[in-house]
CSV table of C-alpha atoms and ligand atoms in Angstrom, one decimal:
chain,number,residue,atom,x,y,z
P,224,MET,CA,154.3,38.6,236.5
P,225,ILE,CA,155.1,35.1,235.6
P,226,ASN,CA,155.8,33.0,238.7
P,227,LEU,CA,158.1,30.1,239.5
P,228,ILE,CA,156.8,26.6,238.8
P,229,LYS,CA,155.2,25.0,241.9
P,230,GLY,CA,157.8,23.0,243.9
P,231,PHE,CA,160.7,24.6,242.1
P,232,HIS,CA,162.9,27.2,243.9
P,233,ASP,CA,165.5,29.9,243.2
P,234,ILE,CA,168.8,30.0,245.0
P,235,LEU,CA,169.0,33.7,245.8
P,236,PRO,CA,172.3,35.5,246.3
P,237,ASP,CA,172.0,35.5,250.1
P,238,GLN,CA,172.0,31.7,250.1
P,239,SER,CA,174.5,31.1,247.4
P,240,LEU,CA,177.6,31.2,249.6
P,241,LYS,CA,176.1,28.6,251.8
P,242,TRP,CA,175.4,26.4,248.7
P,243,ALA,CA,179.0,27.0,247.5
P,244,PHE,CA,180.3,26.0,250.9
P,245,ILE,CA,178.3,22.7,250.8
P,246,VAL,CA,179.4,21.9,247.3
P,247,ASN,CA,183.1,22.8,248.0
P,248,LYS,CA,183.1,20.6,251.2
P,249,ALA,CA,181.5,17.8,249.2
P,250,ARG,CA,184.0,17.9,246.4
P,251,ASN,CA,186.9,18.1,248.9
P,252,CYS,CA,185.6,15.2,251.0
P,253,LEU,CA,184.7,12.9,248.1
P,254,GLU,CA,188.1,13.5,246.4
P,255,ARG,CA,189.8,12.5,249.7
P,256,PHE,CA,187.8,9.3,249.5
P,257,GLY,CA,189.0,8.7,245.9
P,258,PHE,CA,185.8,9.6,244.0
P,259,ARG,CA,186.1,11.5,240.7
P,260,GLU,CA,183.5,13.8,239.2
P,261,ILE,CA,181.2,12.8,236.4
P,262,VAL,CA,178.6,15.0,234.8
P,263,THR,CA,175.7,13.3,233.0
P,264,PRO,CA,172.7,14.9,231.3
P,265,ILE,CA,169.6,15.9,233.4
P,266,MET,CA,167.4,14.1,230.8
P,267,GLU,CA,167.6,10.5,229.8
P,268,LYS,CA,165.4,8.0,228.0
P,269,THR,CA,162.4,7.1,230.2
P,270,GLU,CA,163.2,3.4,229.9
P,271,LEU,CA,166.5,3.9,231.8
P,272,PHE,CA,164.6,4.9,234.9
P,273,GLN,CA,161.9,2.3,234.4
P,274,ARG,CA,164.5,-0.4,234.2
P,275,GLY,CA,166.9,1.1,236.8
P,276,ILE,CA,164.7,2.4,239.6
P,277,GLY,CA,161.7,0.0,239.0
P,278,ARG,CA,158.4,0.4,237.1
P,279,THR,CA,156.3,0.0,240.3
P,280,THR,CA,158.1,2.5,242.5
P,281,ASP,CA,156.3,5.8,243.3
P,282,ILE,CA,159.2,7.7,241.6
P,283,VAL,CA,158.6,6.0,238.3
P,284,GLU,CA,154.9,5.5,238.5
P,285,LYS,CA,153.9,8.9,239.6
P,286,GLU,CA,156.7,11.4,240.0
P,287,MET,CA,158.7,11.7,236.8
P,288,TYR,CA,158.5,14.6,234.4
P,289,THR,CA,158.1,12.7,231.2
P,290,PHE,CA,157.4,13.8,227.6
P,291,GLN,CA,157.4,12.4,224.1
P,292,ASP,CA,160.2,13.9,222.1
P,293,ILE,CA,159.1,14.7,218.5
P,294,GLY,CA,159.5,11.6,216.4
P,295,SER,CA,161.7,10.0,219.0
P,296,ASP,CA,161.7,8.3,222.4
P,297,SER,CA,159.9,9.1,225.6
P,298,LEU,CA,162.3,11.2,227.7
P,299,SER,CA,162.3,12.0,231.4
P,300,LEU,CA,164.0,14.5,233.6
P,301,ARG,CA,166.2,12.5,236.0
P,302,PRO,CA,164.6,11.8,239.3
P,303,GLU,CA,167.9,10.6,240.7
P,304,ALA,CA,171.5,10.2,239.6
P,305,THR,CA,172.5,6.6,239.9
P,306,ALA,CA,170.8,5.3,236.8
P,307,GLY,CA,172.4,8.0,234.6
P,308,ILE,CA,175.8,7.5,236.1
P,309,LEU,CA,175.6,3.7,235.4
P,310,ARG,CA,174.3,4.3,231.9
P,311,ALA,CA,177.4,6.4,231.2
P,312,VAL,CA,179.7,3.8,232.9
P,313,VAL,CA,178.3,1.0,230.7
P,314,GLU,CA,178.2,3.1,227.6
P,315,HIS,CA,181.8,4.2,227.9
P,316,SER,CA,183.0,0.7,229.1
P,317,MET,CA,184.6,2.4,232.1
P,318,LEU,CA,184.7,-0.7,234.2
P,319,LYS,CA,187.0,-2.4,231.6
P,320,ARG,CA,189.7,0.2,232.2
P,321,GLU,CA,189.1,0.6,235.9
P,322,PRO,CA,187.5,-2.5,237.5
P,323,VAL,CA,186.9,-0.6,240.7
P,324,LEU,CA,185.4,2.8,239.8
P,325,LYS,CA,184.4,5.6,242.2
P,326,LEU,CA,182.4,8.5,240.8
P,327,PHE,CA,180.4,11.4,242.1
P,328,THR,CA,178.1,14.0,240.7
P,329,ILE,CA,176.4,17.1,242.0
P,330,GLY,CA,173.3,18.5,240.3
P,331,PRO,CA,169.6,18.9,240.1
P,332,MET,CA,167.0,16.1,240.2
P,333,PHE,CA,163.3,16.3,239.5
P,334,ARG,CA,160.4,14.5,241.2
P,335,ARG,CA,156.8,15.5,241.0
P,336,GLU,CA,156.2,15.1,244.7
P,337,ARG,CA,153.7,17.1,246.8
P,338,PRO,CA,155.8,20.1,247.8
P,339,SER,CA,156.4,20.9,251.5
P,340,LYS,CA,159.2,22.1,253.7
P,341,GLY,CA,162.3,20.4,252.5
P,342,ARG,CA,160.5,18.6,249.7
P,343,PHE,CA,160.8,20.1,246.2
P,344,ARG,CA,160.1,19.1,242.7
P,345,GLN,CA,163.5,20.3,241.6
P,346,PHE,CA,166.2,19.6,244.3
P,347,PHE,CA,169.9,19.2,244.2
P,348,GLN,CA,171.8,16.1,245.2
P,349,ILE,CA,175.4,15.2,246.0
P,350,ASN,CA,175.6,11.6,244.8
P,351,ALA,CA,178.5,9.1,244.9
P,352,GLU,CA,178.9,5.6,243.6
P,353,THR,CA,181.5,2.8,244.0
P,354,MET,CA,181.3,0.1,241.4
P,355,GLY,CA,183.1,-3.3,241.1
P,356,ASP,CA,183.8,-4.1,244.7
P,357,ASP,CA,181.4,-6.2,246.8
P,358,SER,CA,183.4,-6.3,250.0
P,359,PRO,CA,181.5,-5.3,253.2
P,360,LEU,CA,184.4,-3.0,253.9
P,361,THR,CA,183.3,-1.0,250.8
P,362,ASP,CA,179.9,-0.7,252.3
P,363,ALA,CA,181.4,0.6,255.5
P,364,GLU,CA,183.7,3.0,253.6
P,365,THR,CA,180.8,4.4,251.5
P,366,ILE,CA,178.8,5.0,254.7
P,367,LEU,CA,181.9,6.6,256.3
P,368,ALA,CA,182.3,8.9,253.2
P,369,SER,CA,178.7,10.2,253.6
P,370,TYR,CA,179.0,10.4,257.4
P,371,THR,CA,182.3,12.4,257.0
P,372,LEU,CA,180.7,14.6,254.5
P,373,LEU,CA,177.9,15.5,256.9
P,374,ASP,CA,180.5,16.1,259.6
P,375,ASP,CA,182.6,18.3,257.3
P,376,ILE,CA,179.6,20.4,256.3
P,377,GLY,CA,178.8,20.8,260.0
P,378,VAL,CA,175.2,19.3,260.0
P,379,GLY,CA,174.4,18.3,263.6
P,380,ASN,CA,171.6,16.2,265.1
P,381,PHE,CA,171.6,13.4,262.6
P,382,SER,CA,171.7,9.7,263.1
P,383,LEU,CA,172.5,6.8,260.8
P,384,GLU,CA,170.0,4.0,260.3
P,385,ILE,CA,171.1,0.8,258.5
P,386,ASN,CA,169.4,-2.4,257.4
P,387,SER,CA,169.9,-5.2,255.0
P,388,VAL,CA,167.2,-5.8,252.4
P,389,GLY,CA,168.8,-9.1,251.4
P,390,CYS,CA,169.3,-10.4,247.9
P,391,LYS,CA,166.6,-11.5,245.3
P,392,ASN,CA,166.3,-14.9,247.0
P,393,CYS,CA,165.8,-13.6,250.5
P,394,ARG,CA,163.3,-11.0,249.2
P,395,HIS,CA,161.3,-13.6,247.4
P,396,LEU,CA,160.7,-15.5,250.6
P,397,TYR,CA,160.1,-12.3,252.6
P,398,ARG,CA,157.6,-11.0,250.0
P,399,SER,CA,155.4,-14.1,250.4
P,400,ALA,CA,155.5,-13.9,254.2
P,401,LEU,CA,154.7,-10.1,254.1
P,402,VAL,CA,151.8,-10.6,251.7
P,403,LYS,CA,150.4,-13.4,253.8
P,404,TYR,CA,150.6,-11.1,256.9
P,405,LEU,CA,149.0,-8.1,255.1
P,406,GLU,CA,146.3,-9.9,253.1
P,407,PRO,CA,143.7,-10.2,256.0
P,408,SER,CA,144.0,-6.4,256.5
P,409,LEU,CA,143.8,-5.5,252.8
P,410,ASN,CA,140.7,-3.4,253.1
P,411,SER,CA,142.3,-1.3,255.9
P,412,LEU,CA,145.2,-0.2,253.6
P,413,CYS,CA,145.2,3.0,251.6
P,414,PRO,CA,144.2,2.6,247.9
P,415,ASP,CA,147.8,2.9,246.8
P,416,CYS,CA,148.9,0.1,249.2
P,417,GLN,CA,146.0,-2.1,248.1
P,418,ARG,CA,147.5,-2.0,244.7
P,419,ARG,CA,151.1,-2.3,246.0
P,420,ILE,CA,150.2,-5.6,247.7
P,421,GLU,CA,150.3,-7.1,244.1
P,422,THR,CA,153.0,-5.0,242.6
P,423,ASN,CA,155.5,-4.1,245.3
P,424,PRO,CA,154.4,-5.1,248.8
P,425,LEU,CA,157.7,-4.0,250.4
P,426,ARG,CA,156.8,-0.4,249.6
P,427,ILE,CA,153.8,-0.7,252.1
P,428,LEU,CA,156.3,-0.6,254.9
P,429,ASP,CA,157.4,2.8,253.7
P,430,CYS,CA,153.9,4.2,253.3
P,431,LYS,CA,153.2,7.4,255.3
P,432,GLU,CA,149.4,6.9,255.6
P,433,PRO,CA,148.4,6.3,259.3
P,434,GLN,CA,146.2,3.3,258.5
P,435,CYS,CA,149.1,1.6,256.6
P,436,ILE,CA,151.6,2.4,259.4
P,437,ALA,CA,149.1,0.8,261.9
P,438,VAL,CA,148.6,-2.4,259.7
P,439,SER,CA,152.3,-2.9,259.1
P,440,ARG,CA,153.4,-2.3,262.6
P,441,ASP,CA,153.8,-6.0,263.5
P,442,ALA,CA,154.7,-7.2,260.0
P,443,PRO,CA,157.5,-9.7,259.7
P,444,LEU,CA,160.9,-8.2,259.3
P,445,ILE,CA,163.2,-8.7,256.3
P,446,THR,CA,166.2,-9.4,258.6
P,447,GLU,CA,164.5,-12.6,259.7
P,448,PHE,CA,164.6,-13.8,256.1
P,449,LEU,CA,168.2,-13.2,255.2
P,450,ASP,CA,170.1,-16.1,253.8
P,451,SER,CA,173.4,-17.0,255.4
P,452,SER,CA,175.6,-15.1,252.9
P,453,CYS,CA,173.5,-11.9,253.2
P,454,ARG,CA,173.5,-12.3,257.0
P,455,ASP,CA,177.2,-12.7,257.0
P,456,HIS,CA,177.7,-9.7,254.7
P,457,PHE,CA,175.6,-7.5,257.0
P,458,GLU,CA,177.4,-8.7,260.2
P,459,LYS,CA,180.7,-7.7,258.6
P,460,VAL,CA,179.4,-4.3,257.6
P,461,LYS,CA,178.3,-3.7,261.2
P,462,LEU,CA,181.6,-4.9,262.6
P,463,ALA,CA,183.5,-2.7,260.1
P,464,LEU,CA,181.4,0.4,261.0
P,465,THR,CA,182.0,-0.2,264.7
P,466,SER,CA,185.8,-0.6,264.1
P,467,ILE,CA,186.0,2.9,262.5
P,468,GLY,CA,183.7,4.5,265.2
P,469,VAL,CA,180.7,5.2,263.0
P,470,PRO,CA,177.6,5.1,265.3
P,471,PHE,CA,174.5,3.5,263.7
P,472,ARG,CA,171.1,2.2,264.7
P,473,LEU,CA,169.6,-0.9,263.2
P,474,GLU,CA,166.3,-0.2,261.5
P,475,PRO,CA,164.8,-3.5,260.2
P,476,ARG,CA,161.9,-1.6,258.6
P,477,LEU,CA,164.1,0.5,256.4
P,478,VAL,CA,163.3,-0.4,252.7
P,479,ARG,CA,164.1,2.8,250.7
P,480,GLY,CA,162.1,4.1,247.8
P,481,LEU,CA,164.1,2.6,244.9
P,482,ASP,CA,163.9,-1.0,243.8
P,483,TYR,CA,167.5,-1.6,242.9
P,484,TYR,CA,168.8,-2.1,246.4
P,485,THR,CA,170.2,-5.4,247.6
P,486,ARG,CA,171.8,-6.1,251.0
P,487,THR,CA,173.0,-2.9,252.8
P,488,ALA,CA,170.6,0.0,252.9
P,489,PHE,CA,171.1,3.1,255.0
P,490,GLU,CA,169.6,6.5,255.7
P,491,PHE,CA,170.7,9.7,257.6
P,492,VAL,CA,167.8,11.0,259.6
P,493,HIS,CA,167.7,14.5,261.1
P,494,SER,CA,166.0,14.9,264.5
P,495,GLN,CA,164.0,17.9,263.2
P,496,LEU,CA,163.1,16.7,259.7
P,497,GLY,CA,162.2,13.2,260.7
P,498,ARG,CA,162.2,9.9,258.9
P,499,THR,CA,160.1,11.0,255.9
P,500,LYS,CA,162.6,13.7,255.0
P,501,ALA,CA,166.0,12.0,255.3
P,502,LEU,CA,169.1,14.1,254.8
P,503,GLY,CA,170.4,11.3,252.5
P,504,GLY,CA,170.4,7.6,251.9
P,505,GLY,CA,171.9,4.9,249.8
P,506,GLY,CA,172.7,1.3,249.6
P,507,ARG,CA,174.2,-1.6,247.6
P,508,TYR,CA,172.9,-2.8,244.2
P,509,ASP,CA,174.0,-6.2,243.1
P,510,SER,CA,172.3,-6.5,239.7
P,511,LEU,CA,171.7,-3.0,238.5
P,512,ILE,CA,174.9,-2.6,236.5
P,513,SER,CA,174.3,-5.9,234.6
P,514,GLU,CA,170.6,-5.1,234.1
P,515,LEU,CA,171.7,-1.9,232.3
P,516,GLY,CA,173.9,-3.9,230.0
P,517,GLY,CA,177.2,-3.8,232.0
P,518,PRO,CA,179.3,-6.5,233.6
P,519,ASP,CA,177.9,-8.6,236.4
P,520,VAL,CA,179.5,-6.6,239.2
P,521,SER,CA,178.0,-4.9,242.3
P,522,GLY,CA,177.9,-1.3,243.3
P,523,ILE,CA,177.1,0.9,246.3
P,524,GLY,CA,176.3,4.6,246.6
P,525,PHE,CA,174.5,7.4,248.3
P,526,GLY,CA,172.7,10.6,247.6
P,527,LEU,CA,172.4,13.6,250.0
P,528,GLY,CA,169.9,16.4,249.4
P,529,ILE,CA,171.5,19.8,249.3
P,530,GLU,CA,168.3,21.7,250.3
P,531,ARG,CA,168.0,19.6,253.4
P,532,LEU,CA,171.6,20.1,254.3
P,533,ALA,CA,171.3,23.9,253.8
P,534,MET,CA,168.1,24.0,255.9
P,535,ASN,CA,170.1,22.6,258.8
P,536,LEU,CA,172.9,25.1,258.7
P,537,PRO,CA,172.7,28.6,260.2
P,538,ASP,CA,172.4,31.6,257.7
P,539,ASP,CA,174.8,33.8,259.7
P,540,HIS,CA,177.9,31.5,259.7
P,541,ALA,CA,181.0,33.6,258.8
P,542,ASP,CA,181.7,31.4,255.8
P,543,PHE,CA,178.2,32.1,254.3
P,544,LEU,CA,178.4,35.9,254.5
P,545,ARG,CA,179.5,38.1,251.7
P,546,ASN,CA,183.1,39.1,252.0
P,547,THR,CA,184.1,42.6,250.6
P,548,ASP,CA,187.7,43.5,251.5
P,549,ILE,CA,187.5,47.1,250.4
P,550,PHE,CA,184.9,49.6,249.4
P,551,VAL,CA,186.5,52.4,247.4
P,552,ALA,CA,184.6,55.7,247.7
P,553,ILE,CA,184.4,57.5,244.4
P,554,ILE,CA,184.8,61.2,244.7
P,555,GLY,CA,184.1,63.3,241.6
P,556,ALA,CA,182.5,62.0,238.4
P,557,GLY,CA,185.2,62.4,235.7
P,558,PRO,CA,186.3,59.5,233.6
P,559,LEU,CA,189.9,59.9,234.8
P,560,ASN,CA,189.1,59.1,238.4
P,561,PRO,CA,191.8,58.0,240.8
P,562,GLY,CA,189.3,55.9,242.8
P,563,PHE,CA,188.2,54.1,239.6
P,564,GLU,CA,191.8,53.3,238.7
P,565,LEU,CA,192.5,52.1,242.3
P,566,VAL,CA,189.5,49.7,242.1
P,567,SER,CA,190.9,47.9,239.2
P,568,ARG,CA,194.5,47.8,240.6
P,569,LEU,CA,193.2,46.3,244.0
P,570,ARG,CA,191.1,43.7,242.3
P,571,ARG,CA,194.1,42.6,240.2
P,572,SER,CA,196.0,42.1,243.4
P,573,GLY,CA,193.4,39.5,244.5
P,574,LEU,CA,191.3,41.6,246.9
P,575,SER,CA,187.5,41.7,246.6
P,576,VAL,CA,186.6,45.4,245.9
P,577,GLU,CA,183.3,47.2,245.5
P,578,ALA,CA,182.5,50.8,244.4
P,579,ARG,CA,179.5,52.7,243.2
P,580,TYR,CA,179.9,55.0,240.2
P,581,SER,CA,176.5,56.8,240.1
P,582,GLY,CA,177.6,60.0,241.8
P,583,MET,CA,176.4,59.2,245.4
P,584,SER,CA,177.3,61.4,248.3
P,585,LEU,CA,180.2,60.1,250.5
P,586,LYS,CA,177.6,59.5,253.3
P,587,ALA,CA,175.5,57.3,251.0
P,588,GLN,CA,178.6,55.4,249.9
P,589,MET,CA,179.5,54.7,253.5
P,590,LYS,CA,176.1,53.2,254.0
P,591,VAL,CA,176.6,50.9,251.0
P,592,ALA,CA,180.0,49.9,252.4
P,593,ASP,CA,178.2,49.0,255.7
P,594,ARG,CA,175.6,47.0,253.9
P,595,LEU,CA,178.3,45.1,252.0
P,596,SER,CA,180.1,44.4,255.3
P,597,ALA,CA,183.3,45.9,253.8
P,598,GLY,CA,186.4,45.5,256.0
P,599,TRP,CA,187.8,48.8,254.8
P,600,VAL,CA,186.8,52.0,253.0
P,601,VAL,CA,189.4,53.8,250.9
P,602,MET,CA,188.9,57.5,249.9
P,603,ILE,CA,190.9,59.6,247.5
P,604,GLY,CA,189.6,63.2,247.7
P,605,ASP,CA,191.4,66.4,246.5
P,606,ASP,CA,193.5,66.6,249.7
P,607,GLU,CA,194.7,63.0,249.4
P,608,LEU,CA,195.3,63.5,245.7
P,609,ALA,CA,197.6,66.5,246.4
P,610,LEU,CA,199.6,64.3,248.8
P,611,GLY,CA,199.6,61.3,246.5
P,612,LYS,CA,198.0,59.3,249.4
P,613,ALA,CA,194.6,57.7,250.3
P,614,THR,CA,192.6,57.8,253.5
P,615,MET,CA,191.7,54.3,254.9
P,616,ARG,CA,188.9,53.6,257.3
P,617,ASP,CA,188.9,50.4,259.3
P,618,MET,CA,185.1,49.6,259.4
P,619,THR,CA,185.4,47.5,262.5
P,620,THR,CA,187.4,49.9,264.8
P,621,LYS,CA,186.3,53.0,262.8
P,622,ARG,CA,190.0,54.1,262.9
P,623,GLN,CA,191.0,56.3,260.0
P,624,PHE,CA,194.4,57.2,258.7
P,625,LEU,CA,196.4,58.3,255.6
P,626,VAL,CA,198.5,55.8,253.7
P,627,GLU,CA,200.7,55.7,250.7
P,628,LEU,CA,198.7,54.4,247.7
P,629,ASP,CA,201.1,51.5,247.3
P,630,ASP,CA,200.6,50.4,250.9
P,631,ILE,CA,196.9,49.8,250.8
P,632,GLU,CA,197.1,46.0,250.1
P,633,ARG,CA,199.6,45.6,252.9
P,634,VAL,CA,197.3,47.4,255.4
P,635,VAL,CA,194.4,45.1,254.4
P,636,ARG,CA,196.6,42.0,254.8
P,637,GLY,CA,197.5,43.3,258.3
P,638,GLU,CA,201.2,43.6,257.4
P,639,ILE,CA,201.5,47.3,258.4
P,640,PHE,CA,199.6,49.6,260.8
E,887,LIG,P1,166.8,9.0,247.7
E,887,LIG,O1,166.7,8.5,249.1
E,887,LIG,O2,165.7,8.9,246.8
E,887,LIG,O3,168.1,8.2,247.1
E,887,LIG,O4,167.3,10.5,247.7
E,887,LIG,C1,168.5,10.9,248.4
E,887,LIG,C2,168.3,12.2,249.0
E,887,LIG,O5,167.8,13.2,248.1
E,887,LIG,C3,167.1,12.2,250.1
E,887,LIG,O6,167.6,11.7,251.3
E,887,LIG,C4,166.9,13.7,250.2
E,887,LIG,O7,167.8,14.4,251.0
E,887,LIG,C5,167.0,14.2,248.8
E,887,LIG,N1,165.7,14.3,248.2
E,887,LIG,C6,165.0,13.3,247.6
E,887,LIG,N2,163.8,13.7,247.2
E,887,LIG,C7,163.8,15.0,247.5
E,887,LIG,C8,162.8,16.1,247.3
E,887,LIG,N3,161.6,15.9,246.7
E,887,LIG,N4,163.1,17.3,247.8
E,887,LIG,C9,164.3,17.6,248.4
E,887,LIG,N5,165.2,16.6,248.6
E,887,LIG,C10,165.0,15.4,248.1
E,887,LIG,C11,168.5,8.3,245.8
E,887,LIG,O8,168.1,9.2,245.0
E,887,LIG,C12,169.5,7.3,245.4
E,887,LIG,N6,169.9,7.5,244.0
E,887,LIG,C13,170.7,7.4,246.3
E,887,LIG,C14,171.7,6.4,245.9
E,887,LIG,C15,172.9,6.6,245.2
E,887,LIG,N7,171.7,5.1,246.2
E,887,LIG,C16,172.7,4.5,245.7
E,887,LIG,N8,173.4,5.3,245.0
């Protein structure tokens, strides 16, 4: 037997209705907020992610699936969607035609992280981006879109954390202050963070190693270093969120794992999954579009992990269960079988219909109908055939009666009997 790759997973049929439910809710919600769907390749040139996400992030340094294409560039499976969407936006000059552009995508991402509950190497994201509008109201609306989506899907027990990570100028000052604070404890940091103090000291605040958490506990906070325009922007985002009734908690240590963020950053934390496994997160990026060759406009977006959403929904919700309207019992094995003809007629009328053709006993077929949670069983035996009728059995009440063949659909729809 050849097994699945470590950290990858199958979505088996008993989970697929839950997945379809989440994806349908996402499409519906994002379209209500004015986003349109874009589908970009799952593989891009490695340089896109190095430039977009940042060469010194964990994602780019350690977690990408990268290979050298024969006679060509280094390619990588996408670890996230934003860089690919922006590449497409710039490549197709989309912002020229539509200066404020709202796009979403849903699909698989790949990160070579250590697998654990809720952490996979292939996982699916719902990802949305608004480009070309730097108003704080857009930050609030983006956060509202993700919040509404979580609500529509029915995920409970989550909270929203927000922060401002400032602009390049604020971060430059903050970086110096942080390094000054961390340097005396350099030897107490994990080997990765000892390196990060040179390359990307803000990431130390996000390190999960207990010794690094202890060292950075009293570190200076980015919010103390915001310049007046970043502070003003953040104040307006908070006011706007309050005005539309979105509850949030300020988390001045929230830095996020991608380097492109400026100003607003946010995360949705689930009470059971905790901070290291957020349901989703996002933020504003002021220079990413221009760094990728596009116009000098800002954007903001978010990503939600479908596995983590699915984990927090029950399996037995009515919407996630298979729905078979009718099971037609096949009596007799001939090719001109009235049951077989009925199956195709009922499906054409829009009902979901199941049958088994391998010559099972009626008792065995009733068991299959039960397993499929069929609402009705329809039987046409010799007696029914002689009358030109069918027997229908209501699988909930166990009531059984004869009906005209033409009336079956109306019975199922509850219009008669
Ligand atoms: P991110 O925080 O890296 O942001 O990922 C967003 C969400 O994807 C996470 O909160 C989580 O639900 C899910 N996720 C991430 N890694 C894994 C994993 N290994 N296994 C399962 N789920 C995972 C981004 O990716 C940004 N591109 C979001 C964004 C869009 N920011 C602006 N625009």
